[in-house]
Amino acid sequence: MRLLILLCAAALVPAPFYPREEELPRRASCEAPLTPLISSAAAPAAVEHAALASAEPIARVRSASLSPSAAELIARRQPLLLHGTAVDTWPARVWTWDTLAARLDGEEFVGVARLAGGLYAPVDVKAALEPRLRYPAGLEAVNMSARAFFAAVERARPLHQGGTSRAAWRAAGDRLVHFSQVPPRMKPALEPQAWMYPPTDDSKTRLQYVWLSTPGVRTHTHFDSDPNLFVQLIGEKRFFLWAPNQTARMCPFPRLHPLWHKSRVDFEKPDLTIAPCEGYNKSHAFVADVGPGDVLYVPPYWWHTVETLGPSPSLSLSTLSRWPQLYIHLNAIYSHEFFFDSLQSYTSRLYGLRLFLTQLLRKAAGGEAGSENTFIATLVRQYTGFEDLFERDPDDEQKLCVLDERGTPTCRNCLGRTSFDVTIVWDEHLTQLPEDVRPTVLSEFIEEVTQFVVGTNKTLPFWEQCFKGQRFFLTKGDSKEHSELWTEASKEEG
C-alpha cells in the first residue's frame, strides 16, 4: 500500500520534521473523504470546559541558583515552573527578536509550518492508517531563509500590537511555526547547559529543539514520551496540562492513527457529542504562563496544549532527556519473540494472539475472567468514526479466531508458552512502569502487536469479532489438526 504513488488533489500534510514536499508520500486513495484534524463544535460548547473554568496553577518557584536540577525534576514526576531562572544565570537574558534575527541571518529554515488558522497539528505519515486518510488544507510546509522568515514576522508585527485579541492575531499576516534542532549559530550563546540534563549521555547528545512561533498559534493537545525542560527566551506562552491519569478523558486518537498521542477535540470549542469524547469537559487541568527566562518542566505522558501569546513572537527551547525506564522496558517487550510469532500458519497466529491477549488482559485486571472483553470494547470505542478504514468480510467472522463450533483452538504447550510470554510482558516490564502511565503503554502495545500479526486491514474486525466470550478448546496431541495448527516456522522461513 505504501509503495503506491498516486496524484491526489488532497492537500499534503507533512511529518513532524517536515521533509520537502517531493519526499512526502501521496495518499493511497483519492476517494477517501476529508477527515478533520480535530473535532470542533460548530459553536462554543454549551458545557463549560473544565480546563478553562477551574485549571490549577502549576507550582511556581523563584530560583536564581538553578536548583532543583534536571535529575531532581524528573524524579519528582510533577510539573514545576522555575520563574526567572534562565534570565538570572544565562546569557539567555540578552535575547531579543532583533538580536536573534541578526544571529541567524544566512540560515536556511527547512519545513516552516505556515498555518491556515492557529492550530499546529503535524501528522505522522508513517502511521499504519495514514495512507487511507485525507486532511483538509490547514498546514503547509515550506522552506525559506531565516531572513525571509523574520521579514514575514515583521510584516505582521504591527497587527499584533495594541492589545488585540487572540482571534485578531490568528487573522493577522502569516501564522508561522519553525521547529527544528537548535541552529549551530545559536548554540554558543546557550551555554552552560549541564544543569538541563540528568547525569547521563543526554548532555552529550543534546536533544534540544528550537520553537519559533507567531502570536495566536496553538499546538495540538498532545503528550510526549520524554521529560522536557521547556525554556522560554522571547515572548510569552500559556500551557494547559493534564496528568497521565486523565488520558481516558482526553479522547486520544488511537495508536494506528496518524495523529496518535493527540486529542481528538478542539481545546477551545470541544465537540462533546461524539464518542469517546463525552468526558472531556470533566478533565482536570493545570495552567502555567511562561515568560522570558522561565523554565517549565513537563513530565512524560503529561498532556499539554501551548499557545503563543502576543504581542511579541516567541522563541522557546525544548530540552529533552531520555526516560531510560520507559525505553528499557519497551525495547525488551517489542524485541521479545512471542509464541504466536513462531507459528507457521497465519490462522494459527491469530488463535495464538487471541490467547495471549486474553491472558495478558486478565492478568492486568488481577485475574478477573472476562476483563479482556471489557478492555477490548474500550479500545474499539477509540476507533469510533474510523470503522470504514478497515476491511470486513462476512465470511471472515468465523475465521479470524474461531476454528469451528468448538471455539478457539489452543494446546497445553500453547498455554504454557503463552503464560511465559505474559509473565515477561506484564511482570517483568509493564508493572515496572508508573501506574498512571501503564494503561496507555498497554493499550498502544496491544494495538501495535495486533496490527503486526493480523494486518492493518483486519485489526479492528479482529477485536470486534474475537472478544465476545468465545470458548477455547484443547486440540488432541496425536491428531492431524493438532500438528497442522501448532507447527512452528523454521528460522529460515522467518
Short mmCIF file of C-alpha atoms in Angstrom, two decimals:
data_model
loop_
_atom_site.label_atom_id
_atom_site.label_comp_id
_atom_site.label_asym_id
_atom_site.label_seq_id
_atom_site.Cartn_x
_atom_site.Cartn_y
_atom_site.Cartn_z
CA MET A 1 0.00 0.00 0.00
CA ARG A 2 2.77 2.47 0.86
CA LEU A 3 4.52 1.83 -2.44
CA LEU A 4 1.67 3.32 -4.44
CA ILE A 5 2.44 6.81 -5.77
CA LEU A 6 -0.86 8.39 -6.80
CA LEU A 7 -1.52 12.02 -7.65
CA CYS A 8 -4.36 13.26 -5.47
CA ALA A 9 -5.86 16.69 -5.26
CA ALA A 10 -5.82 16.45 -1.47
CA ALA A 11 -3.51 18.69 0.49
CA LEU A 12 -0.36 17.02 1.75
CA VAL A 13 0.19 17.16 5.49
CA PRO A 14 3.85 16.93 6.50
CA ALA A 15 5.51 14.76 9.10
CA PRO A 16 6.70 16.31 12.36
CA PHE A 17 10.07 17.25 10.87
CA TYR A 18 8.57 18.41 7.59
CA PRO A 19 10.53 16.84 4.72
CA ARG A 20 10.44 18.62 1.39
CA GLU A 21 7.20 18.15 -0.50
CA GLU A 22 8.67 15.81 -3.11
CA GLU A 23 9.71 13.43 -0.30
CA LEU A 24 6.20 13.12 1.14
CA PRO A 25 4.07 10.08 0.23
CA ARG A 26 0.85 10.71 -1.67
CA ARG A 27 -2.47 9.46 -0.38
CA ALA A 28 -3.27 5.92 -1.38
CA SER A 29 -6.90 6.76 -2.07
CA CYS A 30 -8.14 9.95 -3.69
CA GLU A 31 -11.72 8.94 -2.97
CA ALA A 32 -11.41 8.99 0.82
CA PRO A 33 -13.47 11.76 2.43
CA LEU A 34 -11.73 14.60 4.18
CA THR A 35 -11.06 13.86 7.85
CA PRO A 36 -10.93 16.78 10.28
CA LEU A 37 -7.72 17.12 12.24
CA ILE A 38 -9.73 17.66 15.43
CA SER A 39 -13.40 17.62 16.38
CA SER A 40 -14.75 21.14 16.88
CA ALA A 41 -18.20 22.17 17.99
CA ALA A 42 -20.00 24.36 15.44
CA ALA A 43 -20.42 26.90 18.23
CA PRO A 44 -18.68 27.15 21.62
CA ALA A 45 -19.58 24.09 23.66
CA ALA A 46 -22.61 24.54 25.89
CA VAL A 47 -20.96 22.50 28.62
CA GLU A 48 -18.40 24.56 30.50
CA HIS A 49 -14.88 23.45 29.65
CA ALA A 50 -13.25 22.30 32.87
CA ALA A 51 -9.74 23.33 31.85
CA LEU A 52 -10.80 26.93 31.29
CA ALA A 53 -13.08 27.10 34.33
CA SER A 54 -11.00 25.55 37.10
CA ALA A 55 -7.44 24.94 35.95
CA GLU A 56 -4.98 24.96 38.85
CA PRO A 57 -1.80 26.99 38.56
CA ILE A 58 1.39 24.97 38.29
CA ALA A 59 3.66 25.20 41.33
CA ARG A 60 5.93 28.22 40.80
CA VAL A 61 9.40 28.58 42.30
CA ARG A 62 11.76 31.55 42.14
CA SER A 63 15.24 30.12 41.80
CA ALA A 64 18.37 32.05 40.91
CA SER A 65 20.66 29.10 41.58
CA LEU A 66 19.17 26.69 39.03
CA SER A 67 18.07 24.29 41.74
CA PRO A 68 16.50 21.77 41.55
CA SER A 69 18.48 20.11 38.79
CA ALA A 70 17.02 18.29 35.81
CA ALA A 71 17.57 14.95 37.54
CA GLU A 72 15.63 16.12 40.61
CA LEU A 73 12.81 17.47 38.47
CA ILE A 74 12.48 14.21 36.54
CA ALA A 75 12.47 12.20 39.76
CA ARG A 76 9.54 14.18 41.21
CA ARG A 77 7.30 13.40 38.20
CA GLN A 78 5.31 16.63 38.62
CA PRO A 79 5.40 19.85 36.55
CA LEU A 80 7.25 22.76 38.11
CA LEU A 81 7.70 26.33 36.90
CA LEU A 82 11.10 27.85 37.68
CA HIS A 83 10.44 31.56 37.38
CA GLY A 84 13.21 33.77 36.01
CA THR A 85 15.83 31.02 36.28
CA ALA A 86 17.35 31.32 32.84
CA VAL A 87 17.44 35.11 32.95
CA ASP A 88 19.33 35.17 36.24
CA THR A 89 22.14 32.84 35.25
CA TRP A 90 22.27 32.54 31.49
CA PRO A 91 23.44 34.74 28.65
CA ALA A 92 19.85 33.98 27.58
CA ARG A 93 18.79 37.23 29.21
CA VAL A 94 20.25 39.23 26.28
CA TRP A 95 18.00 37.63 23.67
CA THR A 96 15.69 39.89 21.68
CA TRP A 97 13.89 39.23 18.42
CA ASP A 98 16.27 41.61 16.62
CA THR A 99 19.44 40.01 18.01
CA LEU A 100 18.05 36.56 17.13
CA ALA A 101 17.36 37.66 13.55
CA ALA A 102 20.88 39.06 13.24
CA ARG A 103 22.48 35.89 14.63
CA LEU A 104 20.53 33.57 12.31
CA ASP A 105 20.89 35.68 9.17
CA GLY A 106 22.05 33.35 6.40
CA GLU A 107 20.46 30.22 7.90
CA GLU A 108 18.08 28.09 5.84
CA PHE A 109 14.86 27.10 7.65
CA VAL A 110 13.58 23.73 6.40
CA GLY A 111 9.92 22.84 6.87
CA VAL A 112 8.49 26.07 8.25
CA ALA A 113 4.81 25.50 9.01
CA ARG A 114 2.51 28.14 7.55
CA LEU A 115 -0.88 27.76 9.19
CA ALA A 116 -4.33 28.50 7.80
CA GLY A 117 -5.67 29.24 11.27
CA GLY A 118 -3.98 28.94 14.60
CA LEU A 119 -3.65 25.16 15.06
CA TYR A 120 -0.29 23.42 14.70
CA ALA A 121 -1.01 19.68 14.35
CA PRO A 122 1.65 17.74 12.40
CA VAL A 123 0.74 14.29 11.13
CA ASP A 124 2.79 11.08 11.39
CA VAL A 125 2.99 9.90 7.79
CA LYS A 126 4.44 6.55 8.95
CA ALA A 127 1.32 5.59 10.91
CA ALA A 128 -0.45 2.43 9.71
CA LEU A 129 -3.71 4.20 8.78
CA GLU A 130 -2.14 7.28 7.19
CA PRO A 131 -2.45 6.12 3.54
CA ARG A 132 -6.23 5.77 3.97
CA LEU A 133 -6.88 9.31 5.18
CA ARG A 134 -7.05 12.78 3.65
CA TYR A 135 -6.95 16.00 5.57
CA PRO A 136 -8.23 19.47 4.72
CA ALA A 137 -5.72 22.16 3.86
CA GLY A 138 -4.52 23.86 7.01
CA LEU A 139 -0.84 23.22 7.47
CA GLU A 140 1.69 23.89 4.72
CA ALA A 141 5.41 23.13 4.97
CA VAL A 142 7.75 25.47 3.15
CA ASN A 143 11.48 26.03 3.06
CA MET A 144 12.62 29.62 3.47
CA SER A 145 15.63 31.60 4.51
CA ALA A 146 15.85 32.95 8.03
CA ARG A 147 15.82 36.44 6.54
CA ALA A 148 12.52 35.74 4.75
CA PHE A 149 11.07 34.22 7.93
CA PHE A 150 11.90 37.25 10.07
CA ALA A 151 10.69 39.61 7.35
CA ALA A 152 7.30 37.83 7.33
CA VAL A 153 7.13 38.18 11.11
CA GLU A 154 7.95 41.88 10.90
CA ARG A 155 5.20 42.47 8.36
CA ALA A 156 2.67 41.04 10.80
CA ARG A 157 4.10 42.62 13.96
CA PRO A 158 2.09 45.89 13.78
CA LEU A 159 -1.11 43.84 13.68
CA HIS A 160 -0.16 42.17 16.96
CA GLN A 161 0.30 45.41 18.90
CA GLY A 162 -2.18 47.44 20.89
CA GLY A 163 -3.91 44.73 22.93
CA THR A 164 -5.56 42.99 20.01
CA SER A 165 -7.39 39.74 20.69
CA ARG A 166 -6.16 36.22 20.04
CA ALA A 167 -8.67 35.94 17.22
CA ALA A 168 -7.10 39.01 15.62
CA TRP A 169 -3.59 37.58 15.99
CA ARG A 170 -4.68 34.45 14.15
CA ALA A 171 -6.08 36.53 11.31
CA ALA A 172 -3.01 38.77 11.06
CA GLY A 173 -0.42 38.02 8.37
CA ASP A 174 1.34 34.66 8.30
CA ARG A 175 0.94 32.30 11.22
CA LEU A 176 4.34 30.68 11.25
CA VAL A 177 5.96 27.90 13.28
CA HIS A 178 9.53 26.72 12.88
CA PHE A 179 10.51 23.64 14.90
CA SER A 180 13.99 22.24 14.42
CA GLN A 181 17.20 21.32 16.17
CA VAL A 182 18.98 24.34 17.62
CA PRO A 183 20.82 26.12 14.77
CA PRO A 184 24.63 25.97 15.20
CA ARG A 185 24.85 29.77 15.37
CA MET A 186 22.66 29.81 18.49
CA LYS A 187 24.48 27.12 20.46
CA PRO A 188 27.42 29.20 21.80
CA ALA A 189 25.00 31.72 23.32
CA LEU A 190 23.10 28.99 25.16
CA GLU A 191 25.95 27.77 27.35
CA PRO A 192 26.33 26.46 30.00
CA GLN A 193 23.70 23.72 29.82
CA ALA A 194 24.89 20.95 32.13
CA TRP A 195 22.11 21.75 34.62
CA MET A 196 19.44 20.99 31.99
CA TYR A 197 20.26 17.27 31.73
CA PRO A 198 20.41 14.47 34.29
CA PRO A 199 23.89 12.92 34.72
CA THR A 200 23.63 10.70 31.62
CA ASP A 201 24.62 10.72 27.97
CA ASP A 202 21.79 13.20 27.33
CA SER A 203 24.19 16.07 27.93
CA LYS A 204 26.36 14.75 25.07
CA THR A 205 23.59 14.01 22.56
CA ARG A 206 21.89 17.36 23.22
CA LEU A 207 18.29 16.54 22.31
CA GLN A 208 17.34 20.19 22.17
CA TYR A 209 14.96 21.86 19.75
CA VAL A 210 14.04 25.44 19.00
CA TRP A 211 10.48 26.75 18.58
CA LEU A 212 9.84 29.99 16.69
CA SER A 213 6.18 30.99 16.52
CA THR A 214 3.95 33.99 15.96
CA PRO A 215 1.12 35.14 18.27
CA GLY A 216 -2.12 33.18 18.09
CA VAL A 217 -0.50 29.83 17.26
CA ARG A 218 -1.64 26.86 19.37
CA THR A 219 -0.15 23.39 19.40
CA HIS A 220 -2.49 20.41 19.29
CA THR A 221 -3.30 18.89 22.70
CA HIS A 222 -0.83 16.02 22.97
CA PHE A 223 1.65 14.22 25.19
CA ASP A 224 5.31 13.31 24.72
CA SER A 225 7.17 10.25 25.95
CA ASP A 226 10.28 12.09 27.18
CA PRO A 227 10.92 14.55 30.02
CA ASN A 228 11.08 18.13 28.73
CA LEU A 229 12.64 21.22 30.26
CA PHE A 230 10.87 23.94 28.31
CA VAL A 231 12.78 27.24 28.33
CA GLN A 232 11.13 30.49 27.25
CA LEU A 233 13.59 33.06 25.87
CA ILE A 234 11.48 35.64 24.00
CA GLY A 235 7.75 36.34 24.24
CA GLU A 236 5.13 34.54 26.31
CA LYS A 237 3.27 31.24 26.14
CA ARG A 238 0.42 29.68 28.06
CA PHE A 239 0.37 25.97 28.90
CA PHE A 240 -2.63 23.89 29.90
CA LEU A 241 -1.55 20.49 31.23
CA TRP A 242 -3.31 17.27 32.28
CA ALA A 243 -1.81 14.41 34.29
CA PRO A 244 -1.49 10.91 32.75
CA ASN A 245 -4.42 9.70 34.85
CA GLN A 246 -6.66 11.99 32.74
CA THR A 247 -5.86 10.17 29.47
CA ALA A 248 -9.24 8.42 29.22
CA ARG A 249 -10.98 11.82 29.41
CA MET A 250 -8.69 13.43 26.85
CA CYS A 251 -10.25 11.48 23.97
CA PRO A 252 -6.97 10.37 22.37
CA PHE A 253 -6.63 9.27 18.78
CA PRO A 254 -5.87 5.54 18.54
CA ARG A 255 -2.25 4.40 18.14
CA LEU A 256 -2.61 3.38 14.49
CA HIS A 257 -3.94 6.81 13.50
CA PRO A 258 -1.55 9.48 12.09
CA LEU A 259 -2.50 11.79 14.99
CA TRP A 260 -1.66 9.32 17.76
CA HIS A 261 -0.56 10.91 21.08
CA LYS A 262 -3.02 13.73 20.32
CA SER A 263 -6.53 14.54 21.49
CA ARG A 264 -9.45 14.35 19.07
CA VAL A 265 -11.11 17.50 20.39
CA ASP A 266 -10.59 21.20 19.82
CA PHE A 267 -9.37 22.69 23.08
CA GLU A 268 -11.27 25.94 22.56
CA LYS A 269 -14.50 24.52 21.09
CA PRO A 270 -14.65 20.87 22.13
CA ASP A 271 -17.32 18.76 20.48
CA LEU A 272 -18.56 16.55 23.31
CA THR A 273 -21.24 14.82 21.26
CA ILE A 274 -19.01 12.21 19.65
CA ALA A 275 -17.80 9.03 21.28
CA PRO A 276 -15.49 8.66 23.06
CA CYS A 277 -15.20 12.37 23.97
CA GLU A 278 -18.15 12.84 26.34
CA GLY A 279 -15.94 13.02 29.41
CA TYR A 280 -13.53 15.63 28.09
CA ASN A 281 -15.17 18.53 29.93
CA LYS A 282 -14.66 16.67 33.22
CA SER A 283 -10.90 16.61 32.83
CA HIS A 284 -8.79 18.27 35.50
CA ALA A 285 -6.19 20.69 34.11
CA PHE A 286 -3.31 22.82 35.31
CA VAL A 287 -2.21 26.13 33.80
CA ALA A 288 1.11 27.96 33.60
CA ASP A 289 2.15 31.19 31.87
CA VAL A 290 5.83 31.25 30.90
CA GLY A 291 7.77 34.39 30.02
CA PRO A 292 11.38 35.25 29.22
CA GLY A 293 13.75 33.36 31.49
CA ASP A 294 11.13 30.89 32.79
CA VAL A 295 11.73 27.15 32.75
CA LEU A 296 8.74 24.78 32.85
CA TYR A 297 9.33 21.10 33.49
CA VAL A 298 6.83 18.95 31.54
CA PRO A 299 6.98 15.28 32.67
CA PRO A 300 6.50 12.42 30.18
CA TYR A 301 2.91 11.41 29.33
CA TRP A 302 1.52 14.73 30.63
CA TRP A 303 -0.97 16.12 28.11
CA HIS A 304 -0.50 19.76 27.15
CA THR A 305 -1.61 22.43 24.71
CA VAL A 306 0.54 25.54 24.28
CA GLU A 307 -0.49 28.93 22.92
CA THR A 308 1.83 31.71 21.82
CA LEU A 309 0.55 34.86 23.46
CA GLY A 310 1.08 38.29 21.93
CA PRO A 311 2.09 40.78 21.04
CA SER A 312 5.69 39.54 20.63
CA PRO A 313 6.70 36.48 18.59
CA SER A 314 8.10 33.62 20.65
CA LEU A 315 11.46 31.87 20.93
CA SER A 316 11.45 28.70 23.08
CA LEU A 317 13.65 25.69 23.65
CA SER A 318 12.51 22.11 24.27
CA THR A 319 15.32 20.32 26.09
CA LEU A 320 14.63 16.58 26.15
CA SER A 321 16.06 13.81 28.29
CA ARG A 322 15.53 10.16 27.51
CA TRP A 323 13.42 8.29 30.03
CA PRO A 324 15.55 5.16 30.49
CA GLN A 325 12.91 3.32 32.50
CA LEU A 326 10.48 3.55 29.58
CA TYR A 327 12.92 2.66 26.81
CA ILE A 328 14.48 -0.28 28.61
CA HIS A 329 11.11 -1.94 29.18
CA LEU A 330 9.60 -1.08 25.79
CA ASN A 331 12.67 -2.31 23.90
CA ALA A 332 12.51 -5.59 25.82
CA ILE A 333 8.81 -6.07 25.10
CA TYR A 334 8.94 -5.19 21.43
CA SER A 335 12.03 -7.31 20.77
CA HIS A 336 10.65 -10.38 22.57
CA GLU A 337 9.86 -13.37 20.37
CA PHE A 338 6.35 -14.45 21.29
CA PHE A 339 4.92 -17.92 20.87
CA PHE A 340 2.36 -16.73 18.32
CA ASP A 341 5.24 -15.24 16.28
CA SER A 342 6.76 -18.67 15.86
CA LEU A 343 3.71 -20.36 14.32
CA GLN A 344 3.78 -21.18 10.64
CA SER A 345 0.10 -20.68 9.77
CA TYR A 346 -1.50 -17.23 9.65
CA THR A 347 -4.72 -18.50 11.23
CA SER A 348 -2.75 -20.24 13.97
CA ARG A 349 -1.01 -16.96 14.76
CA LEU A 350 -4.44 -15.34 15.15
CA TYR A 351 -5.52 -18.09 17.57
CA GLY A 352 -2.26 -17.64 19.49
CA LEU A 353 -2.69 -13.88 19.59
CA ARG A 354 -6.20 -14.16 20.99
CA LEU A 355 -4.93 -16.46 23.75
CA PHE A 356 -2.05 -14.11 24.55
CA LEU A 357 -4.26 -11.00 24.75
CA THR A 358 -6.80 -12.85 26.87
CA GLN A 359 -4.18 -13.97 29.38
CA LEU A 360 -2.40 -10.59 29.39
CA LEU A 361 -5.52 -8.52 29.96
CA ARG A 362 -6.83 -10.85 32.65
CA LYS A 363 -3.52 -10.60 34.47
CA ALA A 364 -3.57 -6.80 34.17
CA ALA A 365 -7.05 -6.87 35.76
CA GLY A 366 -5.97 -9.09 38.66
CA GLY A 367 -7.16 -12.35 37.12
CA GLU A 368 -10.75 -11.29 36.52
CA ALA A 369 -12.40 -13.53 33.91
CA GLY A 370 -13.99 -11.58 31.08
CA SER A 371 -11.94 -8.43 31.78
CA GLU A 372 -10.32 -8.83 28.38
CA ASN A 373 -13.67 -8.24 26.68
CA THR A 374 -14.23 -5.02 28.63
CA PHE A 375 -10.76 -3.70 27.82
CA ILE A 376 -11.08 -4.50 24.12
CA ALA A 377 -14.53 -2.89 23.98
CA THR A 378 -12.99 0.33 25.32
CA LEU A 379 -10.19 0.08 22.77
CA VAL A 380 -12.66 -0.46 19.92
CA ARG A 381 -14.54 2.63 21.06
CA GLN A 382 -11.43 4.73 20.41
CA TYR A 383 -11.84 3.86 16.73
CA THR A 384 -15.34 5.34 16.54
CA GLY A 385 -15.58 7.22 13.26
CA PHE A 386 -12.72 5.29 11.67
CA GLU A 387 -14.55 1.99 11.07
CA ASP A 388 -14.58 2.43 7.28
CA LEU A 389 -10.75 2.36 7.22
CA PHE A 390 -10.84 -1.40 7.84
CA GLU A 391 -11.96 -4.28 5.63
CA ARG A 392 -14.82 -6.51 6.68
CA ASP A 393 -15.76 -9.77 5.00
CA PRO A 394 -18.82 -11.64 6.35
CA ASP A 395 -17.04 -14.89 5.57
CA ASP A 396 -14.24 -13.91 7.98
CA GLU A 397 -16.42 -13.68 11.06
CA GLN A 398 -15.93 -17.35 11.88
CA LYS A 399 -12.32 -17.46 10.64
CA LEU A 400 -10.44 -14.75 12.49
CA CYS A 401 -10.34 -16.53 15.84
CA VAL A 402 -12.80 -19.46 15.81
CA LEU A 403 -11.97 -22.74 14.12
CA ASP A 404 -15.48 -24.19 14.24
CA GLU A 405 -18.36 -24.57 16.69
CA ARG A 406 -15.87 -25.66 19.35
CA GLY A 407 -14.39 -22.16 19.53
CA THR A 408 -10.74 -21.03 19.51
CA PRO A 409 -8.18 -23.84 19.45
CA THR A 410 -5.20 -23.99 21.78
CA CYS A 411 -2.95 -26.66 23.29
CA ARG A 412 -1.21 -27.41 26.58
CA ASN A 413 2.15 -26.35 25.21
CA CYS A 414 0.47 -23.21 23.83
CA LEU A 415 -0.89 -22.35 27.26
CA GLY A 416 2.48 -22.80 28.94
CA ARG A 417 4.47 -20.79 26.44
CA THR A 418 1.86 -18.05 26.28
CA SER A 419 1.84 -17.84 30.07
CA PHE A 420 5.61 -17.33 29.92
CA ASP A 421 5.16 -14.53 27.36
CA VAL A 422 2.60 -12.82 29.61
CA THR A 423 4.95 -13.05 32.59
CA ILE A 424 7.71 -11.39 30.59
CA VAL A 425 5.47 -8.57 29.33
CA TRP A 426 3.47 -7.86 32.47
CA ASP A 427 5.51 -8.93 35.48
CA GLU A 428 8.97 -8.18 34.18
CA HIS A 429 8.25 -4.96 32.33
CA LEU A 430 4.85 -3.23 32.36
CA THR A 431 4.47 -3.39 36.15
CA GLN A 432 7.84 -1.62 36.42
CA LEU A 433 6.35 1.49 34.82
CA PRO A 434 4.44 4.12 36.84
CA GLU A 435 0.84 3.10 37.44
CA ASP A 436 -0.64 6.18 35.73
CA VAL A 437 1.39 5.55 32.55
CA ARG A 438 0.85 1.80 32.38
CA PRO A 439 -2.69 1.78 30.83
CA THR A 440 -1.55 3.94 27.88
CA VAL A 441 1.53 1.82 27.23
CA LEU A 442 -0.52 -1.39 27.47
CA SER A 443 -3.19 -0.12 25.08
CA GLU A 444 -0.65 1.02 22.48
CA PHE A 445 1.24 -2.26 22.74
CA ILE A 446 -1.95 -4.23 22.08
CA GLU A 447 -2.79 -2.04 19.08
CA GLU A 448 0.66 -2.44 17.58
CA VAL A 449 1.09 -6.16 18.19
CA THR A 450 -2.38 -6.83 16.75
CA GLN A 451 -1.68 -4.77 13.65
CA PHE A 452 1.64 -6.57 13.19
CA VAL A 453 0.14 -10.07 13.46
CA VAL A 454 -3.27 -9.59 11.88
CA GLY A 455 -2.53 -6.83 9.37
CA THR A 456 -3.87 -3.31 9.30
CA ASN A 457 -6.98 -4.22 7.31
CA LYS A 458 -8.18 -6.73 9.88
CA THR A 459 -7.10 -5.13 13.16
CA LEU A 460 -10.44 -3.63 14.19
CA PRO A 461 -12.53 -6.59 12.92
CA PHE A 462 -10.26 -8.93 14.89
CA TRP A 463 -11.01 -7.09 18.14
CA GLU A 464 -14.71 -6.78 17.32
CA GLN A 465 -15.17 -10.44 16.46
CA CYS A 466 -12.74 -12.24 18.75
CA PHE A 467 -13.61 -10.88 22.17
CA LYS A 468 -17.23 -11.87 22.59
CA GLY A 469 -16.64 -14.62 25.14
CA GLN A 470 -15.88 -17.43 22.65
CA ARG A 471 -14.68 -20.63 24.28
CA PHE A 472 -11.18 -22.08 23.99
CA PHE A 473 -10.68 -25.84 23.45
CA LEU A 474 -7.61 -28.08 23.57
CA THR A 475 -6.59 -29.92 20.43
CA LYS A 476 -5.58 -33.56 20.80
CA GLY A 477 -1.86 -34.08 20.67
CA ASP A 478 -1.98 -37.12 18.37
CA SER A 479 -4.34 -35.54 15.82
CA LYS A 480 -3.54 -34.16 12.38
CA GLU A 481 -5.40 -31.00 13.37
CA HIS A 482 -3.03 -30.51 16.29
CA SER A 483 0.15 -30.97 14.27
CA GLU A 484 -1.05 -28.65 11.49
CA LEU A 485 -2.15 -25.88 13.81
CA TRP A 486 0.92 -25.73 16.03
CA THR A 487 3.70 -26.31 13.54
CA GLU A 488 6.37 -23.67 14.02
CA ALA A 489 8.14 -21.94 11.18
CA SER A 490 11.81 -22.71 10.71
CA LYS A 491 14.30 -19.97 11.39
CA GLU A 492 15.00 -19.78 7.68
CA GLU A 493 11.30 -19.16 6.98
CA GLY A 494 11.23 -16.27 9.43
#
